[in-house]
Amino acid sequence: MRNTDQEEKTIKTLQLDKILHQLSALTCCEDAARMALEIKPVTDAGNAEAQLQKTDDAFTLCARYGNPYFIRFDDLRPDIKRASAGAVLSGRELLNISAVLEQVKMLKNWKKQGEGTKTSLCGYFDNLVLFTETYNAIRSAIISEDEIDDNASEQLASIRRKITRAESRVRELLEKMTRSASTQKYLMEPIVTMREGRFVVPVKSEYRVNVPGLVHDSSSSGATLFIEPTAVVEANNEIRILHKEEQSEIQRILAELSAMCADNAEGIINNYSLVLMLNLYFAKAYLAEKHNAAKPVISKKNRIELKKARHPLINPAEVVPIDISLGGRFWGMIITGPNTGGKTVTLKTLGLLTLMAQCGLLIPAAEGSEVVVFNNILADIGDEQSIEQNLSTFSAHITNIIEIMKVADGSSLVLLDELGSGTDPTEGAALAIAIIEELKRKGCLMSATTHYAELKMYALNSAGIENASCEFDIASLKPTYRLLIGAPGRSNAFAISQRLGMEQDVLKKAKEFISSESRQFDDVVQNLEQSRQSYEKELSEIKRKNQEIEKMKNEIAVLKSTIEKDKERALSGADEKARRIIQTVQAQANAIIDELEDIRKQKDKPNFELLAAAAKNQLKGKIDKLYDEAAVKKQTSGENYALPRPLKIGDEVLIADINQKGVVLSLRDNAGFCRIQAGIMKIKTEEKKLRLIEKPTLKKQSGFVQKQMVSAAEKSIAGDLDLRGQSSEEALLDLDRYIDSCVTSGISQIHIIHGKGTGTLRSAVSRHLKSHPSIKSHRLGRYGEGENGVTVAEIK
């Protein structure tokens, strides 16, 4: 995006700057934070796609292997340049360099988890260089900013040993003096202390001549003199010389370490730059996780298609997802509806999400959303009244729009809030239409909000312009915040006033002042709205019935698949009768599927609901019959077996005639049959054919827990748990039950199917597994395992 005043103003109007501040707060150092704040939307589609891919790859890597850890450090480039010029760096500066080298080592080790995984970030990781010798030398020599390790060199260790011995001798002499009865009476206190790096004793000032030596200091009152006795002057001189030797050796060590850094200056600076870039991309990934965001598609057809889009700065618990379309069959959209209905938020969401995508940020919208890369995104939103310029609200808006029209071209998105407001409605509406026509001539994509009926009529009668409205619930006097494309909205001023208690006579009089054309148009809009709501209810019911049919169809498909597998096993040892039973069940399952397809084709008939209900009852009976027939019978040994105790719901049993394990779903009925969950099949079999599998190490479970175990068993398929279609809360409850069941059964690895979707369920499962005491590790599925739609977890 070109750096013009208008474009900078648009960035602030659409609040991209606030998103970048959120991003900067997730970085590890000042330089990375500055880079985040300085991000500008790119105007090249290929560049935007590359940036989005890097962010998405960082997001995927975090989901699979956890977030890489970044430590805090300062800019090392000035220090490295000084070292290259021959300067000696301080301990703090060298430790900062070692921190960056440690970060490189941490990133290298983290990337090893995905060895062989190719992403757009591989180049950054591959170009990181481990300067192990330099890192180890700094870490082994420098303990803290002000402390060098004794073992940094043999010479330093030797000097410090000499200092220790010399200090011990001096202390011993002075302590002997403080303990002497002849000397104690001259001392203020019988202690040894230091002044100016030399050992002294505190002497009362009146006894100065009684303790020969050098005076180094006195107390503030003058009552105490700190004297270095003559007997220890030479020893203190020796210590002073040794300390100078120590400092010289420390400087030599720091110079040596600085030279090592200078020798690798180019590589270390390159490491620093790569770490900053990686930190920025992973910060973008962290931000995407916070926003529950997804990677949009860069449109090649100049079409914006945002699905379930959410404004990232509105509380996630309150924001209502909306679908926004622009481009394609219509280049402009006129949004109408009552105040506080969400019109302005819709404009801001459209503009902000487009800007975010052009900054390489994933957007809070469903997967499959499309965005366009623009040269200019231009917005006039909100109250632009300027007292300093002595402009009215209308004048300020028009001034801004004039600037927008100077910049707008065929690669621009223009967003105008309350177009033409603030002046005479007739003139304002006419001016608004003229502005829209000019933007059309320039080839822009445009969306504007208004209350003017003239603009609604203009959109109805003009090609390429579409009406849209923000839905409002008159019954509750609250907006639903849904965006309805294709239908103009009503301001609902009379309805809202009536609900709030306005007198009927006043409302009646007000309606008389409205022209007949306006009333007729409003009535048409109202009828359209009622028809739309009725159609949506009917469509929702049809979708619900289709979902029921799909569910039944899927059950039959699963059953058919299971029967195929049973058939393969049966061929190895089953008799001809078993094979005929399986073939019969297959034929019946195919017939049921054909019936379901016939029912679907009749969904537009008036009596569809009756047909669907009748078919549902028939199919239920047929499916039950399929389950019964699918239980292949064969003769087994052990006819004299007797159950050690009465069966309970939740007991694990072996079905003797088919050698299949299962869980008891219902107890023996009058005919002596029990219902058993065996894998995904519900089988009806005689109780005498069941063998109880006792688990002596388990405590007796309550009926409620047994019910939970059965529920978990119903959802699992050979180590898989399918959570698709559930809310996060429901899914996590089932996940806990399933993990408990697997721990009890000794299963070491599980597959959790959550689907790709918006990523909400995937994120919830990932966070839950991180803190679960029974989970050792988890990752996203690899190729062939379901990839991002599946999480694989290892049980401790």
PDB file of N, CA, C and O in Angstrom, residues 724 752-756 762 780-781 786-791:
ATOM      1  N   ARG A 724     -16.480 -34.731  15.666  1.00  0.00           N
ATOM      2  CA  ARG A 724     -17.010 -33.775  14.689  1.00  0.00           C
ATOM      3  C   ARG A 724     -18.484 -33.489  14.949  1.00  0.00           C
ATOM      4  O   ARG A 724     -19.255 -34.377  15.292  1.00  0.00           O
ATOM      5  N   ILE A 752      -7.835 -38.709  17.653  1.00  0.00           N
ATOM      6  CA  ILE A 752      -9.007 -37.888  17.953  1.00  0.00           C
ATOM      7  C   ILE A 752      -9.384 -37.148  16.684  1.00  0.00           C
ATOM      8  O   ILE A 752      -8.612 -36.323  16.182  1.00  0.00           O
ATOM      9  N   ILE A 753     -10.553 -37.439  16.142  1.00  0.00           N
ATOM     10  CA  ILE A 753     -11.006 -36.844  14.886  1.00  0.00           C
ATOM     11  C   ILE A 753     -11.853 -35.611  15.211  1.00  0.00           C
ATOM     12  O   ILE A 753     -12.920 -35.720  15.794  1.00  0.00           O
ATOM     13  N   HIS A 754     -11.335 -34.422  14.848  1.00  0.00           N
ATOM     14  CA  HIS A 754     -12.082 -33.191  15.116  1.00  0.00           C
ATOM     15  C   HIS A 754     -12.390 -32.416  13.847  1.00  0.00           C
ATOM     16  O   HIS A 754     -13.106 -31.411  13.894  1.00  0.00           O
ATOM     17  N   GLY A 755     -11.875 -32.865  12.732  1.00  0.00           N
ATOM     18  CA  GLY A 755     -12.119 -32.177  11.479  1.00  0.00           C
ATOM     19  C   GLY A 755     -11.277 -30.911  11.344  1.00  0.00           C
ATOM     20  O   GLY A 755     -10.650 -30.464  12.292  1.00  0.00           O
ATOM     21  N   LYS A 756     -11.272 -30.346  10.151  1.00  0.00           N
ATOM     22  CA  LYS A 756     -10.482 -29.136   9.903  1.00  0.00           C
ATOM     23  C   LYS A 756     -11.304 -27.901  10.221  1.00  0.00           C
ATOM     24  O   LYS A 756     -10.975 -27.152  11.097  1.00  0.00           O
ATOM     25  N   ARG A 762     -10.225 -28.072  17.095  1.00  0.00           N
ATOM     26  CA  ARG A 762      -8.833 -28.525  17.108  1.00  0.00           C
ATOM     27  C   ARG A 762      -8.047 -27.820  18.211  1.00  0.00           C
ATOM     28  O   ARG A 762      -7.316 -28.441  18.973  1.00  0.00           O
ATOM     29  N   LEU A 780      -0.535 -33.185  15.556  1.00  0.00           N
ATOM     30  CA  LEU A 780      -1.509 -33.300  14.479  1.00  0.00           C
ATOM     31  C   LEU A 780      -1.154 -34.506  13.613  1.00  0.00           C
ATOM     32  O   LEU A 780       0.006 -34.936  13.564  1.00  0.00           O
ATOM     33  N   GLY A 781      -2.162 -35.019  12.929  1.00  0.00           N
ATOM     34  CA  GLY A 781      -1.940 -36.170  12.088  1.00  0.00           C
ATOM     35  C   GLY A 781      -1.019 -35.854  10.916  1.00  0.00           C
ATOM     36  O   GLY A 781      -0.976 -34.730  10.421  1.00  0.00           O
ATOM     37  N   GLY A 786      -4.885 -38.173   8.373  1.00  0.00           N
ATOM     38  CA  GLY A 786      -5.943 -37.185   8.531  1.00  0.00           C
ATOM     39  C   GLY A 786      -5.432 -35.772   8.637  1.00  0.00           C
ATOM     40  O   GLY A 786      -6.189 -34.825   8.681  1.00  0.00           O
ATOM     41  N   GLU A 787      -4.081 -35.616   8.710  1.00  0.00           N
ATOM     42  CA  GLU A 787      -3.440 -34.303   8.767  1.00  0.00           C
ATOM     43  C   GLU A 787      -4.090 -33.404   9.817  1.00  0.00           C
ATOM     44  O   GLU A 787      -4.270 -33.804  10.955  1.00  0.00           O
ATOM     45  N   ASN A 788      -4.466 -32.149   9.438  1.00  0.00           N
ATOM     46  CA  ASN A 788      -4.962 -31.183  10.424  1.00  0.00           C
ATOM     47  C   ASN A 788      -6.314 -31.560  11.004  1.00  0.00           C
ATOM     48  O   ASN A 788      -6.768 -30.941  11.969  1.00  0.00           O
ATOM     49  N   GLY A 789      -6.990 -32.537  10.424  1.00  0.00           N
ATOM     50  CA  GLY A 789      -8.303 -32.931  10.930  1.00  0.00           C
ATOM     51  C   GLY A 789      -8.240 -33.941  12.062  1.00  0.00           C
ATOM     52  O   GLY A 789      -9.275 -34.323  12.614  1.00  0.00           O
ATOM     53  N   VAL A 790      -7.027 -34.416  12.400  1.00  0.00           N
ATOM     54  CA  VAL A 790      -6.869 -35.469  13.415  1.00  0.00           C
ATOM     55  C   VAL A 790      -5.731 -35.088  14.351  1.00  0.00           C
ATOM     56  O   VAL A 790      -4.719 -34.544  13.918  1.00  0.00           O
ATOM     57  N   THR A 791      -5.915 -35.352  15.636  1.00  0.00           N
ATOM     58  CA  THR A 791      -4.839 -35.201  16.619  1.00  0.00           C
ATOM     59  C   THR A 791      -4.487 -36.588  17.156  1.00  0.00           C
ATOM     60  O   THR A 791      -5.374 -37.355  17.547  1.00  0.00           O
TER      61      THR A 791
END
